[in-house]
Amino acid sequence: MKPIAIACDHAALNLKAELMKHLDEKGIEYVDYGTYENKSCNYPDYAEKVCNAIAEGKSELGILVCGTGIGMSMAANKCKGIRAACCTDTFSARFTRLHNDANVLCMGERVIGAGLACDIMDIFISTPFEGGRHQTRVDMVMALEQKRK
Ligand code: RB5
């Protein structure tokens, strides 16, 4: 597996640190695209960095964390080839991989604790896409990118 691309804004520095510690403990490689300090910053900049890493083939999966996870998911879903899912529970994390082939997981430091976030991330990383009828639907979702006016 290619290294996971991970980033946060200033609101989720602690959560990103917990997630990276968890990845270290599991021996899963990642690249940290920032932010690296508490200074207020703009989450779309960091969403774009992770999405670019996926578009360039450096990573297959990305993790984006901010205060709610919502801003990051909105920004990521504007990037070509990205299917970002904002998750607050393990069921959604599992099924967004199985059915949606989500390639970016978004979570909010102000919403969930680090323990749950690590469980969600583990499931997201380890669950494969089911394909089959879901491939058709994912293809339809991606075709919407071309239909935009
Ligand atoms: C930053 O205050 C906050 O707006 C951001 O982290 C995120 O929650 C946006 O969706």
Coordinates of C-alpha atoms and ligand atoms in Angstrom, one line a residue:
M1 CA 0.0 0.0 0.0
K2 CA 1.2 3.5 -0.9
P3 CA 1.7 5.9 2.1
I4 CA -1.4 7.5 3.4
A5 CA -1.6 11.3 2.8
I6 CA -2.7 13.1 5.9
A7 CA -3.3 16.8 6.8
C8 CA -5.2 19.0 9.2
D9 CA -6.0 22.6 9.9
H10 CA -5.2 24.4 13.1
A11 CA -8.4 23.1 14.7
A12 CA -7.3 19.4 14.4
L13 CA -3.6 19.4 15.2
N14 CA -4.1 17.2 18.2
L15 CA -6.3 14.7 16.4
K16 CA -3.8 14.5 13.5
A17 CA -1.0 13.8 16.0
E18 CA -3.0 11.0 17.6
L19 CA -3.8 9.5 14.2
M20 CA -0.2 9.6 13.2
K21 CA 0.9 8.0 16.5
H22 CA -1.6 5.2 15.8
L23 CA -0.3 4.7 12.3
D24 CA 3.3 4.6 13.6
E25 CA 2.3 2.0 16.1
K26 CA 0.7 -0.1 13.3
G27 CA 3.7 0.4 11.0
I28 CA 1.6 2.1 8.4
E29 CA 3.4 4.7 6.3
Y30 CA 2.1 8.2 5.8
V31 CA 3.1 11.6 4.5
D32 CA 2.1 14.6 6.7
Y33 CA 1.1 17.6 4.5
G34 CA 0.6 20.0 7.5
T35 CA -0.4 22.2 9.0
Y36 CA 2.4 21.9 11.5
E37 CA 1.5 24.8 13.9
N38 CA -1.3 26.3 15.9
K39 CA -1.5 29.4 13.7
S40 CA -4.9 29.9 12.1
C41 CA -5.0 28.6 8.5
N42 CA -7.4 27.7 5.8
Y43 CA -8.5 24.1 5.5
P44 CA -9.0 24.1 1.7
D45 CA -5.2 24.6 1.3
Y46 CA -4.6 21.4 3.2
A47 CA -7.4 19.4 1.5
E48 CA -5.9 20.4 -1.8
K49 CA -2.4 19.1 -0.8
V50 CA -3.8 15.7 0.1
C51 CA -6.0 15.5 -3.0
N52 CA -3.1 16.4 -5.2
A53 CA -1.0 13.6 -3.6
I54 CA -3.8 11.2 -4.6
A55 CA -4.3 12.7 -8.1
E56 CA -0.5 12.4 -8.7
G57 CA -0.5 8.7 -7.6
K58 CA 1.7 9.3 -4.6
S59 CA -1.1 8.0 -2.3
E60 CA -4.2 6.0 -2.7
L61 CA -6.0 7.1 0.5
G62 CA -6.1 10.3 2.4
I63 CA -7.1 11.5 5.8
L64 CA -8.2 15.1 6.4
V65 CA -9.1 16.5 9.8
C66 CA -10.5 19.8 10.8
G67 CA -12.8 21.1 13.5
T68 CA -15.9 19.3 12.2
G69 CA -14.5 17.3 9.2
I70 CA -17.1 19.0 7.1
G71 CA -15.1 21.8 5.6
M72 CA -12.3 19.4 4.6
S73 CA -14.9 17.0 3.0
M74 CA -16.5 19.8 1.1
A75 CA -13.1 21.0 -0.2
A76 CA -11.9 17.6 -1.1
N77 CA -15.0 16.7 -3.0
K78 CA -14.4 19.6 -5.3
C79 CA -11.1 18.0 -6.4
K80 CA -11.0 15.7 -9.4
G81 CA -11.0 12.0 -8.7
I82 CA -11.8 12.4 -5.0
R83 CA -14.6 10.7 -3.1
A84 CA -14.3 12.1 0.4
A85 CA -16.5 10.9 3.3
C86 CA -16.9 12.7 6.6
C87 CA -17.4 9.9 9.2
T88 CA -18.3 10.0 12.9
D89 CA -19.0 6.2 13.2
T90 CA -17.3 2.9 12.2
F91 CA -20.4 1.7 10.3
S92 CA -20.2 4.6 7.9
A93 CA -16.4 4.2 7.6
R94 CA -16.8 0.6 6.6
F95 CA -19.6 1.1 4.1
T96 CA -18.1 4.2 2.5
R97 CA -15.2 1.9 1.5
L98 CA -17.3 -1.1 0.6
H99 CA -19.9 0.8 -1.4
N100 CA -18.6 4.2 -2.3
D101 CA -14.9 3.4 -2.8
A102 CA -14.2 6.6 -0.8
N103 CA -10.5 7.6 -1.1
V104 CA -10.5 10.3 1.5
L105 CA -11.6 10.1 5.1
C106 CA -12.5 13.3 6.9
M107 CA -13.1 13.7 10.7
G108 CA -13.6 16.5 13.2
E109 CA -11.5 17.0 16.3
R110 CA -14.4 18.9 17.9
V111 CA -16.8 16.1 17.1
I112 CA -15.2 12.8 18.1
G113 CA -12.5 11.6 20.5
A114 CA -9.2 10.2 19.3
G115 CA -10.0 6.6 20.3
L116 CA -13.1 6.5 18.0
A117 CA -11.2 8.4 15.3
C118 CA -8.4 5.8 15.3
D119 CA -11.0 2.9 15.1
I120 CA -12.7 4.7 12.2
M121 CA -9.4 5.2 10.4
D122 CA -8.4 1.5 10.9
I123 CA -11.6 0.4 9.3
F124 CA -11.4 2.9 6.5
I125 CA -7.8 1.8 5.7
S126 CA -8.4 -2.0 5.9
T127 CA -11.8 -2.3 4.2
P128 CA -11.7 -3.0 0.4
F129 CA -14.1 -1.7 -2.2
E130 CA -16.8 -4.3 -3.0
G131 CA -17.1 -3.4 -6.7
G132 CA -19.8 -5.1 -8.8
R133 CA -23.0 -3.0 -8.8
H134 CA -21.3 -0.4 -6.6
Q135 CA -18.8 0.2 -9.4
T136 CA -21.6 1.3 -11.7
R137 CA -22.8 3.8 -9.1
V138 CA -19.3 5.1 -8.3
D139 CA -18.8 5.6 -12.1
M140 CA -22.0 7.6 -12.2
V141 CA -20.8 9.7 -9.3
M142 CA -17.5 10.4 -11.0
A143 CA -19.3 11.3 -14.3
L144 CA -21.0 14.2 -12.5
E145 CA -17.6 15.9 -12.5
Q146 CA -17.8 16.1 -16.3
K147 CA -21.4 17.3 -16.3
R148 CA -20.7 20.4 -14.2
K149 CA -21.6 23.6 -15.9
Ligands
RB5_1 C1 -11.9 26.3 12.0 O1 -12.3 27.2 13.0 C2 -13.1 25.5 11.5 O2 -14.0 26.2 10.8 C3 -12.6 24.3 10.6 O3 -11.6 23.6 11.3 C4 -13.6 23.3 10.1 O4 -14.4 22.9 11.2 C5 -14.4 23.7 9.0 O5 -15.3 23.0 8.5

